[in-house]
Amino acid sequence: MSLEGQKLTIGYPDRVVGTGLDVKLEKGEVLALLGPNGGGKTTLLKTLLGLLSPKAGEVRLDGEALSSRSVRERAREIAYVPQTHIATFAFSVETVVLMGRTAHGDLFARPTSRDRMVAMAALERLGIAQLAQRPYTMISGGERQLVLLARAAGAGAAVHRAGRADRQSRLRQPGQGDARDPRAKPPPPRRALHYA
């Protein structure tokens, strides 16, 4: 799989933030975007993820224009984890992760047993399964970031956009221990986009 931006001009209706941008990610690559606040890093990421349309140029996923895919198709392949998330309702942590599975069924359908299994596997992989029944509004900010990463992983997406909490947390890999275990290997360098 590959994600590519070709000759991108990015920005908002009232202003251009960047022009002539080319970026390509292949499966397994990690990209770090560094720059000043307001420099266009988040705008580029949102454009690559299809959350913003490019003002010029094209974003391609596996060689196909991202704009040619429905929102539902994109949601099955690309997940977004914001730097901050304001919790409005006291959904359980498990329910928040299950929301990532919406793209795999009908919008108003109840979660299937497979959905629940996938959600719990994502929570376990991040070492937070013990939070499954806790209200999302009653956990720490770092735990919320882990829940949002679990939601992205549970969605089955290959692309995860991560925020600042990603410096301290990551998906566990065999032999690396729990993300919160001080004896675990240090996390990979801070990243803005990981194409898994």
mmCIF file with all atom_site columns, C-alpha atoms in Angstrom:
data_model
loop_
_atom_site.group_PDB
_atom_site.id
_atom_site.type_symbol
_atom_site.label_atom_id
_atom_site.label_alt_id
_atom_site.label_comp_id
_atom_site.label_asym_id
_atom_site.label_entity_id
_atom_site.label_seq_id
_atom_site.pdbx_PDB_ins_code
_atom_site.Cartn_x
_atom_site.Cartn_y
_atom_site.Cartn_z
_atom_site.occupancy
_atom_site.B_iso_or_equiv
_atom_site.pdbx_formal_charge
_atom_site.auth_seq_id
_atom_site.auth_comp_id
_atom_site.auth_asym_id
_atom_site.auth_atom_id
_atom_site.pdbx_PDB_model_num
ATOM 1   C CA . MET A 1 1   ? 0.000   0.000   0.000  1.00 0.00 ? 1   MET A CA 1
ATOM 2   C CA . SER A 1 2   ? 1.113   3.571   -0.598 1.00 0.00 ? 2   SER A CA 1
ATOM 3   C CA . LEU A 1 3   ? -0.124  7.054   0.233  1.00 0.00 ? 3   LEU A CA 1
ATOM 4   C CA . GLU A 1 4   ? 1.089   9.852   -1.990 1.00 0.00 ? 4   GLU A CA 1
ATOM 5   C CA . GLY A 1 5   ? 0.581   13.584  -2.404 1.00 0.00 ? 5   GLY A CA 1
ATOM 6   C CA . GLN A 1 6   ? 1.633   14.947  -5.800 1.00 0.00 ? 6   GLN A CA 1
ATOM 7   C CA . LYS A 1 7   ? 2.268   18.637  -6.509 1.00 0.00 ? 7   LYS A CA 1
ATOM 8   C CA . LEU A 1 8   ? -0.013  19.604  -3.640 1.00 0.00 ? 8   LEU A CA 1
ATOM 9   C CA . THR A 1 9   ? -1.161  23.100  -2.865 1.00 0.00 ? 9   THR A CA 1
ATOM 10  C CA . ILE A 1 10  ? -2.752  23.027  0.562  1.00 0.00 ? 10  ILE A CA 1
ATOM 11  C CA . GLY A 1 11  ? -4.720  25.473  2.618  1.00 0.00 ? 11  GLY A CA 1
ATOM 12  C CA . TYR A 1 12  ? -8.114  26.856  3.422  1.00 0.00 ? 12  TYR A CA 1
ATOM 13  C CA . PRO A 1 13  ? -10.680 28.850  1.424  1.00 0.00 ? 13  PRO A CA 1
ATOM 14  C CA . ASP A 1 14  ? -9.145  32.153  2.509  1.00 0.00 ? 14  ASP A CA 1
ATOM 15  C CA . ARG A 1 15  ? -5.443  31.269  2.286  1.00 0.00 ? 15  ARG A CA 1
ATOM 16  C CA . VAL A 1 16  ? -2.810  28.995  0.827  1.00 0.00 ? 16  VAL A CA 1
ATOM 17  C CA . VAL A 1 17  ? -0.518  27.348  3.374  1.00 0.00 ? 17  VAL A CA 1
ATOM 18  C CA . GLY A 1 18  ? 1.876   25.392  1.124  1.00 0.00 ? 18  GLY A CA 1
ATOM 19  C CA . THR A 1 19  ? 2.566   24.818  -2.564 1.00 0.00 ? 19  THR A CA 1
ATOM 20  C CA . GLY A 1 20  ? 4.476   22.320  -4.698 1.00 0.00 ? 20  GLY A CA 1
ATOM 21  C CA . LEU A 1 21  ? 4.453   19.618  -2.031 1.00 0.00 ? 21  LEU A CA 1
ATOM 22  C CA . ASP A 1 22  ? 5.322   16.019  -2.904 1.00 0.00 ? 22  ASP A CA 1
ATOM 23  C CA . VAL A 1 23  ? 5.258   13.229  -0.345 1.00 0.00 ? 23  VAL A CA 1
ATOM 24  C CA . LYS A 1 24  ? 5.054   9.457   -0.645 1.00 0.00 ? 24  LYS A CA 1
ATOM 25  C CA . LEU A 1 25  ? 4.753   6.806   2.049  1.00 0.00 ? 25  LEU A CA 1
ATOM 26  C CA . GLU A 1 26  ? 5.028   3.092   1.536  1.00 0.00 ? 26  GLU A CA 1
ATOM 27  C CA . LYS A 1 27  ? 3.755   0.472   3.968  1.00 0.00 ? 27  LYS A CA 1
ATOM 28  C CA . GLY A 1 28  ? 5.873   0.399   7.128  1.00 0.00 ? 28  GLY A CA 1
ATOM 29  C CA . GLU A 1 29  ? 7.427   3.845   6.683  1.00 0.00 ? 29  GLU A CA 1
ATOM 30  C CA . VAL A 1 30  ? 7.305   6.539   9.346  1.00 0.00 ? 30  VAL A CA 1
ATOM 31  C CA . LEU A 1 31  ? 7.220   10.239  8.506  1.00 0.00 ? 31  LEU A CA 1
ATOM 32  C CA . ALA A 1 32  ? 8.086   13.034  10.931 1.00 0.00 ? 32  ALA A CA 1
ATOM 33  C CA . LEU A 1 33  ? 7.002   16.556  10.081 1.00 0.00 ? 33  LEU A CA 1
ATOM 34  C CA . LEU A 1 34  ? 8.897   19.236  11.946 1.00 0.00 ? 34  LEU A CA 1
ATOM 35  C CA . GLY A 1 35  ? 8.348   22.948  11.707 1.00 0.00 ? 35  GLY A CA 1
ATOM 36  C CA . PRO A 1 36  ? 7.090   26.055  13.444 1.00 0.00 ? 36  PRO A CA 1
ATOM 37  C CA . ASN A 1 37  ? 3.578   26.435  14.795 1.00 0.00 ? 37  ASN A CA 1
ATOM 38  C CA . GLY A 1 38  ? 1.291   27.517  11.975 1.00 0.00 ? 38  GLY A CA 1
ATOM 39  C CA . GLY A 1 39  ? 3.706   26.179  9.363  1.00 0.00 ? 39  GLY A CA 1
ATOM 40  C CA . GLY A 1 40  ? 1.194   23.837  7.706  1.00 0.00 ? 40  GLY A CA 1
ATOM 41  C CA . LYS A 1 41  ? 2.096   20.465  9.219  1.00 0.00 ? 41  LYS A CA 1
ATOM 42  C CA . THR A 1 42  ? -1.442  19.652  10.358 1.00 0.00 ? 42  THR A CA 1
ATOM 43  C CA . THR A 1 43  ? -2.915  21.082  7.154  1.00 0.00 ? 43  THR A CA 1
ATOM 44  C CA . LEU A 1 44  ? -0.696  18.740  5.106  1.00 0.00 ? 44  LEU A CA 1
ATOM 45  C CA . LEU A 1 45  ? -1.689  15.750  7.242  1.00 0.00 ? 45  LEU A CA 1
ATOM 46  C CA . LYS A 1 46  ? -5.390  16.565  6.992  1.00 0.00 ? 46  LYS A CA 1
ATOM 47  C CA . THR A 1 47  ? -5.007  16.895  3.217  1.00 0.00 ? 47  THR A CA 1
ATOM 48  C CA . LEU A 1 48  ? -3.217  13.535  2.941  1.00 0.00 ? 48  LEU A CA 1
ATOM 49  C CA . LEU A 1 49  ? -5.963  11.936  5.036  1.00 0.00 ? 49  LEU A CA 1
ATOM 50  C CA . GLY A 1 50  ? -8.753  13.390  2.887  1.00 0.00 ? 50  GLY A CA 1
ATOM 51  C CA . LEU A 1 51  ? -10.098 15.621  5.663  1.00 0.00 ? 51  LEU A CA 1
ATOM 52  C CA . LEU A 1 52  ? -9.229  18.681  3.566  1.00 0.00 ? 52  LEU A CA 1
ATOM 53  C CA . SER A 1 53  ? -9.291  18.798  -0.225 1.00 0.00 ? 53  SER A CA 1
ATOM 54  C CA . PRO A 1 54  ? -6.090  19.949  -1.914 1.00 0.00 ? 54  PRO A CA 1
ATOM 55  C CA . LYS A 1 55  ? -6.358  23.341  -3.590 1.00 0.00 ? 55  LYS A CA 1
ATOM 56  C CA . ALA A 1 56  ? -4.233  21.838  -6.386 1.00 0.00 ? 56  ALA A CA 1
ATOM 57  C CA . GLY A 1 57  ? -2.516  18.521  -6.980 1.00 0.00 ? 57  GLY A CA 1
ATOM 58  C CA . GLU A 1 58  ? -3.738  15.103  -5.952 1.00 0.00 ? 58  GLU A CA 1
ATOM 59  C CA . VAL A 1 59  ? -3.639  12.630  -3.087 1.00 0.00 ? 59  VAL A CA 1
ATOM 60  C CA . ARG A 1 60  ? -3.444  8.983   -4.125 1.00 0.00 ? 60  ARG A CA 1
ATOM 61  C CA . LEU A 1 61  ? -3.940  5.808   -2.101 1.00 0.00 ? 61  LEU A CA 1
ATOM 62  C CA . ASP A 1 62  ? -2.550  2.704   -3.778 1.00 0.00 ? 62  ASP A CA 1
ATOM 63  C CA . GLY A 1 63  ? -2.284  4.636   -7.028 1.00 0.00 ? 63  GLY A CA 1
ATOM 64  C CA . GLU A 1 64  ? -5.963  5.643   -7.006 1.00 0.00 ? 64  GLU A CA 1
ATOM 65  C CA . ALA A 1 65  ? -7.176  9.187   -6.384 1.00 0.00 ? 65  ALA A CA 1
ATOM 66  C CA . LEU A 1 66  ? -8.305  9.433   -2.759 1.00 0.00 ? 66  LEU A CA 1
ATOM 67  C CA . SER A 1 67  ? -11.150 11.706  -3.886 1.00 0.00 ? 67  SER A CA 1
ATOM 68  C CA . SER A 1 68  ? -12.594 8.829   -5.951 1.00 0.00 ? 68  SER A CA 1
ATOM 69  C CA . ARG A 1 69  ? -13.235 6.793   -2.788 1.00 0.00 ? 69  ARG A CA 1
ATOM 70  C CA . SER A 1 70  ? -16.334 7.250   -0.693 1.00 0.00 ? 70  SER A CA 1
ATOM 71  C CA . VAL A 1 71  ? -16.036 8.533   2.857  1.00 0.00 ? 71  VAL A CA 1
ATOM 72  C CA . ARG A 1 72  ? -16.945 5.022   4.056  1.00 0.00 ? 72  ARG A CA 1
ATOM 73  C CA . GLU A 1 73  ? -14.170 3.426   1.964  1.00 0.00 ? 73  GLU A CA 1
ATOM 74  C CA . ARG A 1 74  ? -11.645 5.954   3.273  1.00 0.00 ? 74  ARG A CA 1
ATOM 75  C CA . ALA A 1 75  ? -12.731 5.275   6.860  1.00 0.00 ? 75  ALA A CA 1
ATOM 76  C CA . ARG A 1 76  ? -11.894 1.597   6.415  1.00 0.00 ? 76  ARG A CA 1
ATOM 77  C CA . GLU A 1 77  ? -8.332  2.441   5.416  1.00 0.00 ? 77  GLU A CA 1
ATOM 78  C CA . ILE A 1 78  ? -7.425  5.717   7.101  1.00 0.00 ? 78  ILE A CA 1
ATOM 79  C CA . ALA A 1 79  ? -8.007  6.735   10.710 1.00 0.00 ? 79  ALA A CA 1
ATOM 80  C CA . TYR A 1 80  ? -7.377  10.098  12.328 1.00 0.00 ? 80  TYR A CA 1
ATOM 81  C CA . VAL A 1 81  ? -6.339  10.588  15.937 1.00 0.00 ? 81  VAL A CA 1
ATOM 82  C CA . PRO A 1 82  ? -6.484  14.274  16.909 1.00 0.00 ? 82  PRO A CA 1
ATOM 83  C CA . GLN A 1 83  ? -3.963  15.912  19.241 1.00 0.00 ? 83  GLN A CA 1
ATOM 84  C CA . THR A 1 84  ? -6.830  16.805  21.554 1.00 0.00 ? 84  THR A CA 1
ATOM 85  C CA . HIS A 1 85  ? -10.343 15.434  21.863 1.00 0.00 ? 85  HIS A CA 1
ATOM 86  C CA . ILE A 1 86  ? -13.122 16.962  23.923 1.00 0.00 ? 86  ILE A CA 1
ATOM 87  C CA . ALA A 1 87  ? -15.307 14.264  25.455 1.00 0.00 ? 87  ALA A CA 1
ATOM 88  C CA . THR A 1 88  ? -18.955 15.290  25.451 1.00 0.00 ? 88  THR A CA 1
ATOM 89  C CA . PHE A 1 89  ? -20.739 12.132  26.563 1.00 0.00 ? 89  PHE A CA 1
ATOM 90  C CA . ALA A 1 90  ? -19.695 9.587   29.178 1.00 0.00 ? 90  ALA A CA 1
ATOM 91  C CA . PHE A 1 91  ? -19.500 6.665   26.758 1.00 0.00 ? 91  PHE A CA 1
ATOM 92  C CA . SER A 1 92  ? -17.550 3.681   28.023 1.00 0.00 ? 92  SER A CA 1
ATOM 93  C CA . VAL A 1 93  ? -14.037 3.296   26.670 1.00 0.00 ? 93  VAL A CA 1
ATOM 94  C CA . GLU A 1 94  ? -15.165 0.149   24.833 1.00 0.00 ? 94  GLU A CA 1
ATOM 95  C CA . THR A 1 95  ? -17.990 2.098   23.153 1.00 0.00 ? 95  THR A CA 1
ATOM 96  C CA . VAL A 1 96  ? -15.577 4.804   21.977 1.00 0.00 ? 96  VAL A CA 1
ATOM 97  C CA . VAL A 1 97  ? -13.353 2.127   20.411 1.00 0.00 ? 97  VAL A CA 1
ATOM 98  C CA . LEU A 1 98  ? -16.391 0.438   18.854 1.00 0.00 ? 98  LEU A CA 1
ATOM 99  C CA . MET A 1 99  ? -17.263 3.728   17.151 1.00 0.00 ? 99  MET A CA 1
ATOM 100 C CA . GLY A 1 100 ? -14.234 3.111   14.951 1.00 0.00 ? 100 GLY A CA 1
ATOM 101 C CA . ARG A 1 101 ? -15.958 0.012   13.585 1.00 0.00 ? 101 ARG A CA 1
ATOM 102 C CA . THR A 1 102 ? -18.882 2.011   12.126 1.00 0.00 ? 102 THR A CA 1
ATOM 103 C CA . ALA A 1 103 ? -17.377 1.931   8.629  1.00 0.00 ? 103 ALA A CA 1
ATOM 104 C CA . HIS A 1 104 ? -17.638 -1.884  8.654  1.00 0.00 ? 104 HIS A CA 1
ATOM 105 C CA . GLY A 1 105 ? -21.402 -2.073  9.135  1.00 0.00 ? 105 GLY A CA 1
ATOM 106 C CA . ASP A 1 106 ? -24.595 -0.077  8.944  1.00 0.00 ? 106 ASP A CA 1
ATOM 107 C CA . LEU A 1 107 ? -24.510 3.297   10.665 1.00 0.00 ? 107 LEU A CA 1
ATOM 108 C CA . PHE A 1 108 ? -27.229 2.440   13.198 1.00 0.00 ? 108 PHE A CA 1
ATOM 109 C CA . ALA A 1 109 ? -26.508 -1.293  13.561 1.00 0.00 ? 109 ALA A CA 1
ATOM 110 C CA . ARG A 1 110 ? -25.508 -2.704  16.924 1.00 0.00 ? 110 ARG A CA 1
ATOM 111 C CA . PRO A 1 111 ? -21.890 -3.861  17.184 1.00 0.00 ? 111 PRO A CA 1
ATOM 112 C CA . THR A 1 112 ? -21.391 -7.481  16.215 1.00 0.00 ? 112 THR A CA 1
ATOM 113 C CA . SER A 1 113 ? -19.487 -10.003 18.307 1.00 0.00 ? 113 SER A CA 1
ATOM 114 C CA . ARG A 1 114 ? -16.614 -9.602  15.834 1.00 0.00 ? 114 ARG A CA 1
ATOM 115 C CA . ASP A 1 115 ? -16.666 -5.822  16.375 1.00 0.00 ? 115 ASP A CA 1
ATOM 116 C CA . ARG A 1 116 ? -16.435 -6.355  20.133 1.00 0.00 ? 116 ARG A CA 1
ATOM 117 C CA . MET A 1 117 ? -13.604 -8.851  19.712 1.00 0.00 ? 117 MET A CA 1
ATOM 118 C CA . VAL A 1 118 ? -11.649 -6.435  17.481 1.00 0.00 ? 118 VAL A CA 1
ATOM 119 C CA . ALA A 1 119 ? -12.229 -3.554  19.924 1.00 0.00 ? 119 ALA A CA 1
ATOM 120 C CA . MET A 1 120 ? -11.028 -5.572  22.910 1.00 0.00 ? 120 MET A CA 1
ATOM 121 C CA . ALA A 1 121 ? -7.990  -6.798  20.974 1.00 0.00 ? 121 ALA A CA 1
ATOM 122 C CA . ALA A 1 122 ? -7.069  -3.173  20.212 1.00 0.00 ? 122 ALA A CA 1
ATOM 123 C CA . LEU A 1 123 ? -7.470  -2.213  23.880 1.00 0.00 ? 123 LEU A CA 1
ATOM 124 C CA . GLU A 1 124 ? -5.345  -5.184  24.944 1.00 0.00 ? 124 GLU A CA 1
ATOM 125 C CA . ARG A 1 125 ? -2.659  -4.391  22.382 1.00 0.00 ? 125 ARG A CA 1
ATOM 126 C CA . LEU A 1 126 ? -2.322  -0.927  23.901 1.00 0.00 ? 126 LEU A CA 1
ATOM 127 C CA . GLY A 1 127 ? -2.335  -2.288  27.442 1.00 0.00 ? 127 GLY A CA 1
ATOM 128 C CA . ILE A 1 128 ? -5.563  -0.532  28.480 1.00 0.00 ? 128 ILE A CA 1
ATOM 129 C CA . ALA A 1 129 ? -8.146  -3.349  28.435 1.00 0.00 ? 129 ALA A CA 1
ATOM 130 C CA . GLN A 1 130 ? -8.777  -2.700  32.138 1.00 0.00 ? 130 GLN A CA 1
ATOM 131 C CA . LEU A 1 131 ? -10.352 0.643   31.135 1.00 0.00 ? 131 LEU A CA 1
ATOM 132 C CA . ALA A 1 132 ? -12.998 -0.916  28.857 1.00 0.00 ? 132 ALA A CA 1
ATOM 133 C CA . GLN A 1 133 ? -15.970 -0.227  31.145 1.00 0.00 ? 133 GLN A CA 1
ATOM 134 C CA . ARG A 1 134 ? -14.742 3.100   32.527 1.00 0.00 ? 134 ARG A CA 1
ATOM 135 C CA . PRO A 1 135 ? -16.415 6.300   31.293 1.00 0.00 ? 135 PRO A CA 1
ATOM 136 C CA . TYR A 1 136 ? -14.244 7.975   28.652 1.00 0.00 ? 136 TYR A CA 1
ATOM 137 C CA . THR A 1 137 ? -14.816 11.305  30.419 1.00 0.00 ? 137 THR A CA 1
ATOM 138 C CA . MET A 1 138 ? -13.283 9.948   33.647 1.00 0.00 ? 138 MET A CA 1
ATOM 139 C CA . ILE A 1 139 ? -9.871  8.827   32.391 1.00 0.00 ? 139 ILE A CA 1
ATOM 140 C CA . SER A 1 140 ? -6.674  10.835  32.041 1.00 0.00 ? 140 SER A CA 1
ATOM 141 C CA . GLY A 1 141 ? -5.665  12.740  28.903 1.00 0.00 ? 141 GLY A CA 1
ATOM 142 C CA . GLY A 1 142 ? -2.937  10.202  28.136 1.00 0.00 ? 142 GLY A CA 1
ATOM 143 C CA . GLU A 1 143 ? -5.395  7.337   28.530 1.00 0.00 ? 143 GLU A CA 1
ATOM 144 C CA . ARG A 1 144 ? -7.791  9.144   26.160 1.00 0.00 ? 144 ARG A CA 1
ATOM 145 C CA . GLN A 1 145 ? -5.039  9.308   23.555 1.00 0.00 ? 145 GLN A CA 1
ATOM 146 C CA . LEU A 1 146 ? -4.501  5.565   23.930 1.00 0.00 ? 146 LEU A CA 1
ATOM 147 C CA . VAL A 1 147 ? -8.256  4.967   23.557 1.00 0.00 ? 147 VAL A CA 1
ATOM 148 C CA . LEU A 1 148 ? -8.294  7.031   20.346 1.00 0.00 ? 148 LEU A CA 1
ATOM 149 C CA . LEU A 1 149 ? -5.319  5.042   19.046 1.00 0.00 ? 149 LEU A CA 1
ATOM 150 C CA . ALA A 1 150 ? -7.229  1.849   19.897 1.00 0.00 ? 150 ALA A CA 1
ATOM 151 C CA . ARG A 1 151 ? -10.247 3.221   17.994 1.00 0.00 ? 151 ARG A CA 1
ATOM 152 C CA . ALA A 1 152 ? -8.024  3.846   14.952 1.00 0.00 ? 152 ALA A CA 1
ATOM 153 C CA . ALA A 1 153 ? -6.468  0.374   15.225 1.00 0.00 ? 153 ALA A CA 1
ATOM 154 C CA . GLY A 1 154 ? -9.897  -1.200  15.737 1.00 0.00 ? 154 GLY A CA 1
ATOM 155 C CA . ALA A 1 155 ? -11.167 0.475   12.590 1.00 0.00 ? 155 ALA A CA 1
ATOM 156 C CA . GLY A 1 156 ? -8.666  -1.661  10.685 1.00 0.00 ? 156 GLY A CA 1
ATOM 157 C CA . ALA A 1 157 ? -7.118  1.393   9.077  1.00 0.00 ? 157 ALA A CA 1
ATOM 158 C CA . ALA A 1 158 ? -3.580  1.306   7.746  1.00 0.00 ? 158 ALA A CA 1
ATOM 159 C CA . VAL A 1 159 ? -2.852  4.998   8.271  1.00 0.00 ? 159 VAL A CA 1
ATOM 160 C CA . HIS A 1 160 ? -2.890  6.549   11.734 1.00 0.00 ? 160 HIS A CA 1
ATOM 161 C CA . ARG A 1 161 ? -2.328  10.233  12.358 1.00 0.00 ? 161 ARG A CA 1
ATOM 162 C CA . ALA A 1 162 ? -1.048  10.658  15.881 1.00 0.00 ? 162 ALA A CA 1
ATOM 163 C CA . GLY A 1 163 ? -0.650  13.687  18.082 1.00 0.00 ? 163 GLY A CA 1
ATOM 164 C CA . ARG A 1 164 ? 1.689   14.625  20.869 1.00 0.00 ? 164 ARG A CA 1
ATOM 165 C CA . ALA A 1 165 ? 0.795   11.734  23.167 1.00 0.00 ? 165 ALA A CA 1
ATOM 166 C CA . ASP A 1 166 ? 2.439   9.415   20.646 1.00 0.00 ? 166 ASP A CA 1
ATOM 167 C CA . ARG A 1 167 ? 5.813   10.429  22.090 1.00 0.00 ? 167 ARG A CA 1
ATOM 168 C CA . GLN A 1 168 ? 4.986   8.462   25.229 1.00 0.00 ? 168 GLN A CA 1
ATOM 169 C CA . SER A 1 169 ? 2.741   5.699   23.951 1.00 0.00 ? 169 SER A CA 1
ATOM 170 C CA . ARG A 1 170 ? 2.763   3.254   21.100 1.00 0.00 ? 170 ARG A CA 1
ATOM 171 C CA . LEU A 1 171 ? 1.283   -0.012  20.056 1.00 0.00 ? 171 LEU A CA 1
ATOM 172 C CA . ARG A 1 172 ? 2.999   -2.880  21.778 1.00 0.00 ? 172 ARG A CA 1
ATOM 173 C CA . GLN A 1 173 ? 5.106   -5.038  19.573 1.00 0.00 ? 173 GLN A CA 1
ATOM 174 C CA . PRO A 1 174 ? 6.226   -8.546  20.508 1.00 0.00 ? 174 PRO A CA 1
ATOM 175 C CA . GLY A 1 175 ? 9.260   -8.285  22.789 1.00 0.00 ? 175 GLY A CA 1
ATOM 176 C CA . GLN A 1 176 ? 8.787   -4.606  23.541 1.00 0.00 ? 176 GLN A CA 1
ATOM 177 C CA . GLY A 1 177 ? 6.681   -4.861  26.697 1.00 0.00 ? 177 GLY A CA 1
ATOM 178 C CA . ASP A 1 178 ? 3.845   -2.616  27.776 1.00 0.00 ? 178 ASP A CA 1
ATOM 179 C CA . ALA A 1 179 ? 3.879   0.946   26.450 1.00 0.00 ? 179 ALA A CA 1
ATOM 180 C CA . ARG A 1 180 ? 3.731   2.200   30.048 1.00 0.00 ? 180 ARG A CA 1
ATOM 181 C CA . ASP A 1 181 ? 6.368   -0.208  31.404 1.00 0.00 ? 181 ASP A CA 1
ATOM 182 C CA . PRO A 1 182 ? 9.539   1.769   32.205 1.00 0.00 ? 182 PRO A CA 1
ATOM 183 C CA . ARG A 1 183 ? 11.613  -1.303  31.319 1.00 0.00 ? 183 ARG A CA 1
ATOM 184 C CA . ALA A 1 184 ? 10.163  -1.375  27.802 1.00 0.00 ? 184 ALA A CA 1
ATOM 185 C CA . LYS A 1 185 ? 12.339  -0.326  24.907 1.00 0.00 ? 185 LYS A CA 1
ATOM 186 C CA . PRO A 1 186 ? 12.057  3.404   24.223 1.00 0.00 ? 186 PRO A CA 1
ATOM 187 C CA . PRO A 1 187 ? 9.366   4.423   21.743 1.00 0.00 ? 187 PRO A CA 1
ATOM 188 C CA . PRO A 1 188 ? 10.296  5.197   18.173 1.00 0.00 ? 188 PRO A CA 1
ATOM 189 C CA . PRO A 1 189 ? 11.092  8.839   17.363 1.00 0.00 ? 189 PRO A CA 1
ATOM 190 C CA . ARG A 1 190 ? 8.166   11.248  17.571 1.00 0.00 ? 190 ARG A CA 1
ATOM 191 C CA . ARG A 1 191 ? 6.075   10.844  14.484 1.00 0.00 ? 191 ARG A CA 1
ATOM 192 C CA . ALA A 1 192 ? 3.295   12.723  12.831 1.00 0.00 ? 192 ALA A CA 1
ATOM 193 C CA . LEU A 1 193 ? 2.105   10.003  10.489 1.00 0.00 ? 193 LEU A CA 1
ATOM 194 C CA . HIS A 1 194 ? 2.650   6.273   10.591 1.00 0.00 ? 194 HIS A CA 1
ATOM 195 C CA . TYR A 1 195 ? 1.690   4.140   7.672  1.00 0.00 ? 195 TYR A CA 1
ATOM 196 C CA . ALA A 1 196 ? 1.322   0.634   9.101  1.00 0.00 ? 196 ALA A CA 1
#
